[in-house]
């Protein structure tokens, strides 16, 4: 094949080709989001094509008898030199690939995204590097750098004035990593970064948010910087969550937002604009994805995603089990399981009022399970959705004996106090931690000292459930552990379980299922009535109620 001039070498993630003038072929190829024509005059130009679409474009060209002239692809990942470091094979691969091209590091919780990113920065010699992470993760990043033998400078930005004190606009030292939060990232100097790292990259899923806009501005002003996006759960609610991360890594690779959405999702237009339309599939999945486009969408994300699951390192992890305990609610509730289930996505504010209605019942049940667990365990953790429930459980347990010291965490506890509290729990002979799920998601690297985790409430976001489960089973775990999910039958609990199942099933159509997702699905799966229940939901949908959400 003929080559294009070297001045037209495509950016990372793209291939380039030249074709004879053909309006029919041009219209066909433009159906793929991310394909663009780089014009040279009225009839001259060349195409930029995302590398994962090359085979599809070649197939179209053969059908229409159009000749393509390609630029050779960049060196394969197999050509990269893997340095000998104290990392597992999949972590070494991630560091090697990430040091050469933008990637999404989609490891399950506890499998070492942070050390992988640190090694990628070192391999690429990309300094100064800017790490943007949740506020309560900043000190975790610093401790991880020390743990993995980082010998350079580390600058921690904890207040807006720290930028003026430590980082000047012309600040370009070598071997320096600057760590800041999403909230303070807009104050960072726009120019001069050799590496940009987004930890918990799902924070930019809303493309209109200030976090996303700041990340895009830093990318645009540092186009050659190493870029890594780290998250265990890139998919939260719908495929639009993925667009911002992909577009930050590879500008234009998925086309513009609405081209991407209309290509891969069911949409509907009304007087207020365009929105995603959810449907109930035969397998019970509630999704807005177009099933016929799923293979294409999955291939596109796999092209720049490195996924690692617990199945790959199962021999290094102690046993971890997830079990749902079910009992019938004695409360008279305003909303039943079926009322919630036919709605599709759960309304957060209405859900919280129904969760509060179960508050008293869950408090008594959780306290009973804690006492039973302490008969064989030394450290037990209770997790809730709402602070009100966590405080009620904490207060009820203070009257009990034989369960050790009662420790408490919620979002109002400062990072320093939380770190001291968790460190103290490791030294206690017996303890019980009561915490909200959100308080242990970020900045808490490990809860492996707690061998039993009791989920007094469920959370309707799979991301929150999966990440919190990952805190109890990590590569540094030394003892088997278990999680117990308390589910009150016939209540919102079961509707949340169904919502989580639907979202996990949809996400698994795009990304490889991890052990955390598999255990969660197995524990929450509906029992023998599942087929009948979904059949009744489909009947409801036929009557026009499927869009009631």
Coordinates of C-alpha atoms in Angstrom, one line a residue:
X1 CA 0.0 0.0 0.0
X2 CA 1.1 3.5 -0.6
X3 CA 2.1 5.7 2.3
X4 CA 1.1 9.3 3.0
X5 CA 3.7 11.9 3.7
X6 CA 5.1 11.7 7.3
X7 CA 3.7 15.1 8.1
X8 CA 0.2 13.5 8.1
X9 CA 1.1 10.9 10.8
X10 CA -2.2 10.6 12.8
X11 CA -2.5 11.4 16.5
X12 CA -2.6 8.5 19.0
X13 CA -5.6 6.3 18.7
X14 CA -6.2 7.2 15.0
X15 CA -5.2 5.8 11.6
X16 CA -5.1 7.9 8.5
X17 CA -6.0 7.1 4.9
X18 CA -6.6 8.7 1.6
X19 CA -9.3 7.8 -0.8
X20 CA -10.5 8.8 -4.3
X21 CA -13.3 11.3 -4.3
X22 CA -16.6 9.4 -3.6
X23 CA -19.6 11.2 -2.0
X24 CA -21.3 7.8 -1.5
X25 CA -18.4 6.4 0.4
X26 CA -17.9 9.6 2.4
X27 CA -21.6 9.5 3.5
X28 CA -21.2 5.8 4.6
X29 CA -18.0 6.3 6.5
X30 CA -19.4 9.3 8.4
X31 CA -22.0 7.1 10.1
X32 CA -19.2 6.2 12.6
X33 CA -18.6 8.7 15.4
X34 CA -15.0 9.9 15.4
X35 CA -14.3 9.6 11.7
X36 CA -13.4 13.0 10.2
X37 CA -12.2 14.4 6.9
X38 CA -9.1 16.6 7.0
X39 CA -9.5 18.8 3.9
X40 CA -6.9 20.0 1.5
X41 CA -8.7 22.1 -1.2
X42 CA -12.1 21.3 -2.7
X43 CA -11.4 17.7 -3.8
X44 CA -8.3 16.7 -1.8
X45 CA -8.1 15.4 1.7
X46 CA -7.5 12.5 4.0
X47 CA -9.5 10.6 6.6
X48 CA -8.8 10.3 10.4
X49 CA -10.2 7.0 11.6
X50 CA -10.3 5.6 15.2
X51 CA -8.0 2.5 15.0
X52 CA -10.8 0.2 16.3
X53 CA -12.9 1.1 13.3
X54 CA -10.2 0.3 10.6
X55 CA -11.6 -3.2 9.8
X56 CA -15.2 -1.8 9.5
X57 CA -14.0 1.0 7.2
X58 CA -12.0 -1.5 5.1
X59 CA -15.2 -3.6 4.8
X60 CA -17.1 -0.6 3.6
X61 CA -14.4 0.2 1.1
X62 CA -14.5 -3.3 -0.3
X63 CA -18.3 -3.2 -0.7
X64 CA -18.1 0.0 -2.6
X65 CA -14.8 -0.8 -4.5
X66 CA -13.0 2.2 -3.0
X67 CA -9.2 2.0 -2.7
X68 CA -7.6 3.0 0.6
X69 CA -4.1 4.3 1.2
X70 CA -3.1 3.9 4.8
X71 CA -0.4 5.3 7.1
X72 CA 1.2 2.3 9.0
X73 CA -0.1 1.9 12.5
X74 CA 2.1 2.9 15.5
X75 CA 4.3 0.3 17.2
X76 CA 2.3 -2.5 18.9
X77 CA 2.2 -2.8 22.6
X78 CA 4.3 -5.9 22.4
X79 CA 7.2 -3.7 21.3
X80 CA 7.3 -1.8 24.5
X81 CA 10.1 -2.4 27.0
X82 CA 8.7 -3.6 30.3
X83 CA 11.0 -2.6 33.1
X84 CA 11.6 -5.0 36.0
X85 CA 9.6 -3.6 38.9
X86 CA 7.8 -5.0 41.9
X87 CA 4.5 -5.2 40.1
X88 CA 2.2 -8.0 38.9
X89 CA 2.3 -8.8 35.1
X90 CA -1.0 -7.0 34.4
X91 CA 0.3 -3.9 36.3
X92 CA 3.5 -3.9 34.3
X93 CA 1.6 -4.2 31.1
X94 CA -0.7 -1.3 32.1
X95 CA 2.4 0.9 33.0
X96 CA 4.1 0.1 29.8
X97 CA 1.1 0.8 27.6
X98 CA 0.1 3.9 29.6
X99 CA 3.6 5.3 29.3
X100 CA 3.2 5.4 25.5
X101 CA -0.4 6.3 24.8
X102 CA -3.6 7.5 26.6
X103 CA -5.5 4.7 28.3
X104 CA -8.4 4.0 30.7
X105 CA -7.1 1.9 33.6
X106 CA -10.2 0.0 34.5
X107 CA -8.9 -2.4 37.2
X108 CA -11.3 -3.8 39.8
X109 CA -11.1 -2.1 43.2
X110 CA -8.0 -3.2 45.1
X111 CA -5.9 -4.3 42.1
X112 CA -3.4 -1.5 42.0
X113 CA -4.4 1.3 39.7
X114 CA -2.3 3.8 41.6
X115 CA 1.1 2.0 41.5
X116 CA 0.4 1.2 37.8
X117 CA 0.0 4.9 37.1
X118 CA 3.1 5.8 39.1
X119 CA 5.2 3.4 37.1
X120 CA 3.8 4.7 33.8
X121 CA 4.9 8.3 34.8
X122 CA 8.4 6.9 35.7
X123 CA 8.7 4.9 32.4
X124 CA 7.7 7.9 30.3
X125 CA 9.9 10.3 32.4
X126 CA 6.9 12.6 32.2
X127 CA 7.6 15.5 34.7
X128 CA 6.1 17.6 36.1
X129 CA 3.1 15.4 36.5
X130 CA -0.3 16.6 37.7
X131 CA -2.5 14.1 39.6
X132 CA -6.2 15.2 40.0
X133 CA -8.1 13.1 42.5
X134 CA -10.9 13.4 45.1
X135 CA -9.9 15.6 48.0
X136 CA -9.7 12.9 50.6
X137 CA -7.5 10.7 48.3
X138 CA -4.6 13.3 48.1
X139 CA -2.8 11.9 51.1
X140 CA -3.4 8.4 50.0
X141 CA -1.6 9.2 46.7
X142 CA 1.3 10.7 48.6
X143 CA 1.6 7.6 50.9
X144 CA 1.5 5.3 47.8
X145 CA 4.3 7.3 46.2
X146 CA 6.4 6.8 49.3
X147 CA 5.4 3.1 49.5
X148 CA 6.5 2.5 45.9
X149 CA 9.9 4.1 46.4
X150 CA 9.3 7.5 44.8
X151 CA 12.5 9.6 45.2
X152 CA 11.4 12.8 43.6
X153 CA 9.5 15.8 45.0
X154 CA 5.8 15.5 45.9
X155 CA 3.7 18.7 46.2
X156 CA 0.3 18.4 47.9
X157 CA -2.2 21.1 47.1
X158 CA -4.7 21.3 49.9
X159 CA -5.8 24.9 49.7
X160 CA -6.1 27.4 46.9
X161 CA -3.2 29.5 48.2
X162 CA -0.9 26.4 48.0
X163 CA -0.8 27.0 44.2
X164 CA 0.8 30.4 44.8
X165 CA 3.2 29.1 47.4
X166 CA 4.5 26.0 45.6
X167 CA 3.7 26.2 41.9
X168 CA 4.5 29.3 39.8
X169 CA 3.2 29.7 36.2
X170 CA 6.8 29.0 34.9
X171 CA 7.2 26.1 37.3
X172 CA 8.9 23.2 35.3
X173 CA 11.1 21.2 37.7
X174 CA 12.1 17.6 36.9
X175 CA 11.0 14.6 39.0
X176 CA 8.1 16.4 40.6
X177 CA 4.5 15.1 41.0
X178 CA 1.8 17.7 42.0
X179 CA -1.3 16.2 43.7
X180 CA -4.5 18.3 43.8
X181 CA -8.3 17.7 44.1
X182 CA -11.0 18.2 41.4
X183 CA -12.3 21.1 43.4
X184 CA -8.9 23.0 43.3
X185 CA -7.9 21.8 39.8
X186 CA -9.3 25.0 38.1
X187 CA -6.5 27.0 39.8
X188 CA -3.7 24.8 38.4
X189 CA -1.4 26.5 35.8
X190 CA -2.7 25.5 32.4
X191 CA 0.6 25.1 30.7
X192 CA 3.8 23.1 31.3
X193 CA 2.5 19.6 32.4
X194 CA 4.2 16.5 31.0
X195 CA 1.6 14.1 32.5
X196 CA -2.1 14.5 33.5
X197 CA -3.6 11.8 35.7
X198 CA -7.3 11.7 36.5
X199 CA -8.0 9.4 39.5
X200 CA -11.6 8.3 39.9
X201 CA -12.1 9.6 36.4
X202 CA -15.9 9.0 36.6
X203 CA -15.9 12.4 38.3
X204 CA -15.9 14.0 34.8
X205 CA -18.8 11.9 33.5
X206 CA -21.0 15.0 33.3
X207 CA -19.5 16.8 30.3
X208 CA -21.1 20.1 31.4
X209 CA -19.6 20.0 34.9
X210 CA -16.8 22.3 36.0
X211 CA -14.6 19.3 36.7
X212 CA -14.9 18.1 33.1
X213 CA -14.3 21.5 31.6
X214 CA -11.2 22.0 33.7
X215 CA -9.9 18.6 32.6
X216 CA -10.5 19.4 29.0
X217 CA -8.8 22.8 29.3
X218 CA -5.7 21.1 30.8
X219 CA -5.7 18.5 28.0
X220 CA -6.0 21.1 25.3
X221 CA -3.2 23.3 26.6
X222 CA -0.9 20.2 27.1
X223 CA -1.7 18.2 24.0
X224 CA 1.4 16.0 24.2
X225 CA 1.1 15.2 27.9
X226 CA 0.8 11.6 29.0
X227 CA -2.8 11.1 29.9
X228 CA -4.2 8.3 32.2
X229 CA -7.8 7.9 33.4
X230 CA -8.2 5.7 36.5
X231 CA -11.5 4.3 37.6
X232 CA -12.9 0.9 38.6
X233 CA -16.4 1.9 37.5
X234 CA -16.5 4.1 34.4
X235 CA -20.1 3.2 33.7
X236 CA -22.6 4.4 36.4
X237 CA -26.0 4.9 34.8
X238 CA -26.0 5.1 31.0
X239 CA -23.5 5.1 28.0
X240 CA -23.3 8.9 28.2
X241 CA -21.2 8.5 31.3
X242 CA -18.4 7.0 29.2
X243 CA -18.2 9.8 26.6
X244 CA -16.4 12.4 28.6
X245 CA -13.7 10.1 29.7
X246 CA -13.1 8.8 26.2
X247 CA -13.1 12.3 24.7
X248 CA -10.6 13.5 27.4
X249 CA -8.3 10.7 26.5
X250 CA -8.7 10.9 22.7
X251 CA -10.3 14.2 21.4
X252 CA -12.8 13.5 18.7
X253 CA -12.3 9.7 18.7
X254 CA -16.0 9.1 19.4
X255 CA -17.2 12.1 17.4
X256 CA -19.4 14.8 19.0
X257 CA -21.6 13.8 21.9
X258 CA -24.9 13.7 20.1
X259 CA -23.5 11.7 17.2
X260 CA -22.2 9.2 19.7
X261 CA -25.5 9.0 21.6
X262 CA -27.7 8.6 18.5
X263 CA -25.4 5.9 17.1
X264 CA -25.4 3.7 20.2
X265 CA -28.5 4.6 22.2
X266 CA -32.2 4.7 21.8
X267 CA -33.2 8.4 21.8
X268 CA -36.5 10.3 21.6
X269 CA -37.3 13.9 20.7
X270 CA -40.0 16.0 22.3
X271 CA -40.7 19.7 22.8
X272 CA -37.9 19.9 25.4
X273 CA -35.2 18.4 23.2
X274 CA -33.6 15.0 22.9
X275 CA -33.3 12.4 25.7
X276 CA -32.2 8.8 26.2
X277 CA -35.1 6.3 26.1
X278 CA -34.9 3.3 28.4
X279 CA -36.4 -0.1 27.4
X280 CA -36.9 -3.4 29.2
X281 CA -35.1 -6.2 27.4
X282 CA -36.1 -9.9 27.5
X283 CA -33.4 -10.7 30.0
X284 CA -34.7 -8.1 32.4
X285 CA -32.1 -5.5 31.7
X286 CA -33.4 -1.9 31.7
X287 CA -31.2 -0.1 29.2
X288 CA -31.1 2.6 26.5
X289 CA -28.4 0.8 24.5
X290 CA -29.1 -0.4 21.0
X291 CA -28.4 -4.2 21.2
X292 CA -27.3 -4.3 17.5
X293 CA -24.6 -1.7 18.1
X294 CA -23.2 -3.3 21.3
X295 CA -20.4 -5.3 19.6
X296 CA -19.2 -2.1 17.9
X297 CA -19.3 0.0 21.1
X298 CA -17.5 -2.7 23.1
X299 CA -14.8 -3.0 20.5
X300 CA -14.3 0.8 20.5
X301 CA -13.8 1.0 24.3
X302 CA -11.7 -2.1 24.4
X303 CA -9.3 -0.3 22.0
X304 CA -8.1 2.1 24.7
X305 CA -9.1 0.3 28.0
X306 CA -7.0 -2.0 30.1
X307 CA -9.3 -4.1 32.2
X308 CA -8.0 -6.3 35.1
X309 CA -10.4 -8.5 37.2
X310 CA -10.0 -10.5 40.4
X311 CA -10.4 -13.7 38.4
X312 CA -6.9 -13.0 37.0
X313 CA -5.3 -12.8 40.4
X314 CA -7.6 -15.1 42.4
X315 CA -4.7 -17.2 43.6
X316 CA -3.3 -14.1 45.4
X317 CA -6.5 -13.2 47.2
X318 CA -8.1 -14.9 50.3
X319 CA -11.7 -16.1 49.9
X320 CA -14.4 -13.3 49.8
X321 CA -18.1 -14.1 49.8
X322 CA -21.1 -11.9 49.3
X323 CA -24.5 -13.1 50.6
X324 CA -27.9 -11.5 50.8
X325 CA -30.0 -12.1 53.9
X326 CA -33.7 -11.6 53.4
X327 CA -36.6 -11.2 55.7
X328 CA -40.2 -9.9 55.4
X329 CA -40.7 -6.3 56.5
X330 CA -43.2 -5.7 59.2
X331 CA -43.7 -2.0 58.3
X332 CA -46.7 -0.7 56.4
X333 CA -45.1 1.2 53.4
X334 CA -46.5 3.7 50.9
X335 CA -44.4 2.2 48.0
X336 CA -44.2 -1.5 47.2
X337 CA -41.5 -3.4 45.3
X338 CA -43.6 -3.4 42.1
X339 CA -44.3 0.3 42.4
X340 CA -40.6 1.1 42.3
X341 CA -39.6 -1.7 39.8
X342 CA -41.7 -0.5 36.9
X343 CA -40.2 3.0 37.0
X344 CA -36.7 2.1 35.7
X345 CA -34.1 4.5 37.1
X346 CA -34.8 5.2 40.8
X347 CA -35.4 8.8 41.8
X348 CA -32.8 9.6 44.5
X349 CA -34.9 12.0 46.6
X350 CA -38.0 9.9 46.7
X351 CA -35.9 6.8 47.4
X352 CA -34.3 8.4 50.5
X353 CA -37.7 9.0 52.1
X354 CA -38.6 5.4 51.6
X355 CA -35.3 4.2 53.0
X356 CA -35.9 6.3 56.1
X357 CA -39.2 4.5 56.5
X358 CA -37.2 1.3 57.0
X359 CA -34.8 3.0 59.4
X360 CA -36.0 1.5 62.7
X361 CA -36.3 -2.0 61.3
X362 CA -32.9 -2.0 59.7
X363 CA -31.3 -0.6 62.9
X364 CA -32.5 -3.5 65.0
X365 CA -31.6 -6.1 62.3
X366 CA -28.1 -4.7 61.9
X367 CA -27.4 -4.7 65.6
X368 CA -28.5 -8.4 65.8
X369 CA -26.2 -9.3 63.0
X370 CA -23.2 -7.5 64.6
X371 CA -23.6 -9.4 67.8
X372 CA -23.8 -12.7 65.9
X373 CA -20.7 -11.8 63.8
X374 CA -18.7 -11.0 66.9
X375 CA -19.1 -14.5 68.2
X376 CA -16.5 -15.6 65.7
X377 CA -15.0 -12.3 64.4
X378 CA -12.8 -9.7 66.1
X379 CA -13.5 -6.7 63.7
X380 CA -16.9 -6.1 62.1
X381 CA -18.0 -3.2 59.8
X382 CA -21.5 -1.9 59.3
X383 CA -22.2 0.2 56.2
X384 CA -25.3 2.3 55.4
X385 CA -26.6 4.6 52.7
X386 CA -27.9 7.4 55.0
X387 CA -26.1 9.1 57.9
X388 CA -29.4 8.9 60.0
X389 CA -29.3 5.1 59.9
X390 CA -25.5 4.9 60.6
X391 CA -26.0 7.2 63.7
X392 CA -29.0 5.1 64.9
X393 CA -27.0 1.9 64.6
X394 CA -24.0 3.4 66.4
X395 CA -26.2 4.6 69.3
X396 CA -27.9 1.2 69.6
X397 CA -24.6 -0.7 69.7
X398 CA -23.2 1.5 72.4
X399 CA -25.4 -0.4 74.9
X400 CA -24.1 -3.8 73.8
X401 CA -21.1 -5.7 75.3
X402 CA -18.6 -8.0 73.7
X403 CA -18.4 -6.1 70.4
X404 CA -15.4 -4.0 71.2
X405 CA -15.0 -0.3 70.7
X406 CA -17.6 1.5 68.5
X407 CA -16.0 3.6 65.8
X408 CA -18.0 5.9 63.5
X409 CA -17.4 7.5 60.1
X410 CA -19.5 9.7 57.8
X411 CA -18.8 12.4 55.3
X412 CA -18.4 15.0 58.0
X413 CA -15.4 13.3 59.5
X414 CA -12.1 15.0 58.3
X415 CA -9.5 13.1 56.4
X416 CA -6.9 13.2 59.1
X417 CA -9.3 12.1 61.8
X418 CA -10.6 9.2 59.6
X419 CA -7.0 8.0 59.0
X420 CA -6.2 8.1 62.7
X421 CA -9.5 6.2 63.5
X422 CA -8.8 3.4 61.0
X423 CA -5.2 3.1 62.1
X424 CA -6.5 2.8 65.7
X425 CA -8.9 0.0 64.7
X426 CA -6.0 -2.1 63.5
X427 CA -4.4 -2.0 66.9
X428 CA -7.6 -2.8 68.9
X429 CA -8.2 -6.4 69.9
X430 CA -11.9 -6.0 68.9
X431 CA -13.8 -3.3 67.2
X432 CA -17.0 -2.4 65.3
X433 CA -16.9 0.3 62.6
X434 CA -20.2 2.0 61.6
X435 CA -19.9 4.1 58.5
X436 CA -21.7 5.4 55.5
X437 CA -20.7 3.9 52.1
X438 CA -19.6 7.2 50.7
X439 CA -17.2 7.8 53.6
X440 CA -15.2 4.7 52.7
X441 CA -15.2 5.0 49.0
X442 CA -12.4 7.6 48.6
X443 CA -9.3 8.1 50.6
X444 CA -9.7 4.7 52.4
X445 CA -7.3 2.4 50.8
X446 CA -8.2 -0.7 52.7
X447 CA -10.6 -2.1 55.3
X448 CA -9.2 -5.6 55.3
X449 CA -8.9 -5.7 59.1
X450 CA -12.8 -6.1 59.1
X451 CA -13.5 -9.6 58.1
X452 CA -17.3 -9.2 58.2
X453 CA -19.0 -6.3 56.4
X454 CA -22.8 -5.9 57.1
X455 CA -24.7 -3.7 54.6
X456 CA -27.6 -2.4 56.6
X457 CA -28.8 -0.6 53.5
X458 CA -28.3 -1.0 49.8
X459 CA -27.3 1.8 47.4
X460 CA -28.9 2.2 44.0
X461 CA -25.5 3.0 42.3
X462 CA -23.5 -0.2 41.4
X463 CA -20.4 2.0 41.5
X464 CA -20.9 2.7 45.2
X465 CA -21.7 -0.9 46.0
X466 CA -18.8 -2.4 44.0
X467 CA -16.2 0.0 45.2
X468 CA -17.2 -0.3 48.9
X469 CA -17.0 -4.1 48.5
X470 CA -13.6 -3.8 47.1
X471 CA -12.3 -2.2 50.3
X472 CA -12.6 -5.5 52.1
X473 CA -10.8 -7.7 49.5
X474 CA -7.5 -6.4 48.2
X475 CA -4.1 -7.6 47.2
X476 CA -2.9 -6.9 50.7
X477 CA -5.6 -9.0 52.3
X478 CA -4.4 -11.8 54.6
X479 CA -7.7 -13.4 55.9
X480 CA -10.9 -14.6 54.3
X481 CA -13.7 -12.0 54.5
X482 CA -17.5 -11.8 53.8
X483 CA -20.2 -9.3 53.1
X484 CA -23.8 -9.6 54.3
X485 CA -26.5 -7.6 52.4
X486 CA -29.6 -7.0 54.5
X487 CA -32.7 -7.0 52.2
X488 CA -36.3 -6.5 53.4
X489 CA -38.6 -8.3 51.1
X490 CA -41.4 -6.4 49.4
X491 CA -39.8 -3.0 50.0
X492 CA -37.6 -0.5 48.2
X493 CA -34.6 -2.8 49.1
X494 CA -35.7 -5.2 46.4
X495 CA -36.3 -2.5 43.9
X496 CA -32.8 -1.1 44.6
X497 CA -31.4 -4.6 44.2
X498 CA -33.2 -4.9 40.8
X499 CA -31.9 -1.5 39.8
X500 CA -28.3 -2.5 40.7
X501 CA -28.7 -5.7 38.7
X502 CA -30.0 -3.9 35.7
X503 CA -27.1 -1.4 35.7
X504 CA -24.4 -4.1 36.3
X505 CA -25.8 -6.2 33.5
X506 CA -25.8 -3.2 31.1
X507 CA -22.2 -2.3 32.0
X508 CA -21.1 -5.9 31.5
X509 CA -22.3 -5.7 27.9
X510 CA -19.5 -3.2 27.4
X511 CA -16.8 -4.1 29.9
X512 CA -15.6 -7.6 31.0
X513 CA -17.5 -8.7 34.2
X514 CA -15.3 -8.5 37.3
X515 CA -15.5 -10.7 40.3
X516 CA -17.1 -7.9 42.4
X517 CA -19.9 -7.5 39.8
X518 CA -20.4 -11.3 39.6
X519 CA -20.6 -11.7 43.4
X520 CA -23.0 -8.7 43.7
X521 CA -25.3 -10.1 40.9
X522 CA -25.3 -13.6 42.5
X523 CA -26.2 -12.2 45.9
X524 CA -28.9 -9.9 44.8
X525 CA -30.5 -12.0 42.0
X526 CA -34.2 -12.5 42.4
X527 CA -35.3 -15.9 43.4
X528 CA -37.7 -18.3 41.7
X529 CA -40.2 -15.6 40.8
X530 CA -37.7 -13.7 38.6
X531 CA -39.0 -15.0 35.3
X532 CA -42.6 -14.3 36.3
X533 CA -41.8 -10.9 37.6
X534 CA -40.1 -9.8 34.4
X535 CA -43.0 -11.2 32.3
X536 CA -45.4 -9.0 34.3
X537 CA -43.2 -6.0 33.8
X538 CA -43.1 -6.6 30.0
X539 CA -46.9 -6.7 30.1
X540 CA -47.0 -3.4 31.9
X541 CA -44.6 -1.9 29.3
X542 CA -47.0 -2.9 26.5
X543 CA -49.7 -0.8 28.2
X544 CA -47.5 2.3 27.9
X545 CA -46.2 2.5 31.4
X546 CA -42.5 1.7 30.7
X547 CA -41.6 5.3 30.3
X548 CA -43.2 6.4 33.6
X549 CA -39.8 7.2 35.1

